[in-house]
Amino acid sequence: MNPDLTKQLKQQVGLAAAQRVTSGMVVGLGTGSTAAFAIAELGRRLGTGELQNIRGIPTSFQASVLAKKHGVPLMTLDDLGDTEEIHVAIDGADEVDPVKNLIKGGGAAHTREKVVDSLAREFIVVVDSSKLVEKLGSTFPVPLEVLPMAVTPVTRAVKALGGEPELRMGVKKDGPVITDQGNMVLDVKFADIPDPAGLEKTLNNLPGVVENGLFVGVAHTILVGEVVAGVPQVREIL
Ligand code: 5RP
């Protein structure tokens, strides 16, 4: 897909998700280029007065910077207290399978994303059609956030599980990617993921792994930007 068209689809789907937010809601703010369009649209709607009194819970430093830029008020999970809840979370994904399981973490934000997205009453995933796959792991490795002191043993352990791990390296920064929590990321390619729920648990059981990018049973609604008969449109997978 050409990059301009991909960007257009991401924008359309981000806008469509932001249109579902109503006044008074607490909104989980996702990370990545698609979620960024949703955050911008929330800010635009707040600016016109169409939307009032929403508060966002960011899933990353990037999401909080964008929220501030677009005038979306922020809160923390602590502010929710015992009774308030996240009404909706809007976040992107790197892969979506036919039963709405996901691989996330292309932006190394999957740890906080999983906390926020899984707490939402409705988690809306926003993707362009290139993210739809028949089987998880076919186009994207599984990212693991790992404590820096545990990178070597975790590398060995994921190899023993049949994975091919690669330490994620920075772009325009020498050395490894460092997450918002100060950890590193191993991208693990698996030839086949027959049991995503089992693998999610197995990976998180490895000492030193903080969180992995398999999101099983977390997403409620998938919004897909796709081109049908030459026309870009948004399709909902319920
Ligand atoms: C960040 C993520 C992103 O949501 C995912 O990588 C999709 O990004 P984009 O919308 O830029 O394609 O999981 O950790």
Coordinates of C-alpha atoms in Angstrom, one line a residue, residues 1 6-7 9-10 13 31-35 91-107 113 125-140 222-226 235 237:
M1 CA 0.0 0.0 0.0
T6 CA -2.0 4.1 4.5
K7 CA -1.8 7.5 6.3
L9 CA -6.7 5.1 6.2
K10 CA -5.1 5.6 9.6
V13 CA -10.1 5.1 11.3
T31 CA 0.2 5.0 21.3
G32 CA 1.3 5.1 17.6
S33 CA 0.5 6.9 14.4
T34 CA -3.2 5.7 14.2
A35 CA -4.0 6.5 17.8
D91 CA -5.4 2.1 20.5
G92 CA -3.6 0.8 17.4
A93 CA -2.2 -2.7 16.8
D94 CA 0.5 -4.4 14.7
E95 CA -1.6 -7.5 14.0
V96 CA -5.2 -8.4 14.4
D97 CA -6.4 -12.0 14.0
P98 CA -10.0 -13.1 13.1
V99 CA -10.9 -13.5 16.8
K100 CA -9.7 -10.1 17.7
N101 CA -6.5 -11.2 19.4
L102 CA -3.6 -8.7 18.8
I103 CA 0.1 -8.2 18.6
K104 CA 1.0 -4.8 19.9
G105 CA 4.3 -3.1 20.9
G106 CA 5.5 -1.7 17.6
G107 CA 6.1 1.5 19.6
E113 CA -1.1 -0.2 26.8
V125 CA -8.6 -1.1 18.1
V126 CA -7.9 1.2 15.2
V127 CA -5.9 -0.3 12.2
D128 CA -5.6 -0.1 8.5
S129 CA -6.3 -3.3 6.6
S130 CA -2.6 -4.3 6.3
K131 CA -2.8 -5.3 10.0
L132 CA -5.4 -8.0 9.5
V133 CA -3.8 -11.5 9.6
E134 CA -5.1 -15.0 9.6
K135 CA -2.6 -16.1 12.3
L136 CA -0.7 -13.9 14.8
G137 CA 3.0 -13.8 14.3
S138 CA 2.8 -14.0 10.5
T139 CA 4.0 -10.5 9.8
F140 CA 5.2 -9.2 13.1
I222 CA -12.0 -3.4 15.7
L223 CA -12.2 -0.5 13.3
V224 CA -10.5 -1.1 10.0
G225 CA -9.6 1.5 7.4
E226 CA -9.7 -0.2 4.0
R235 CA -15.4 -1.1 8.6
I237 CA -15.6 -5.8 13.2

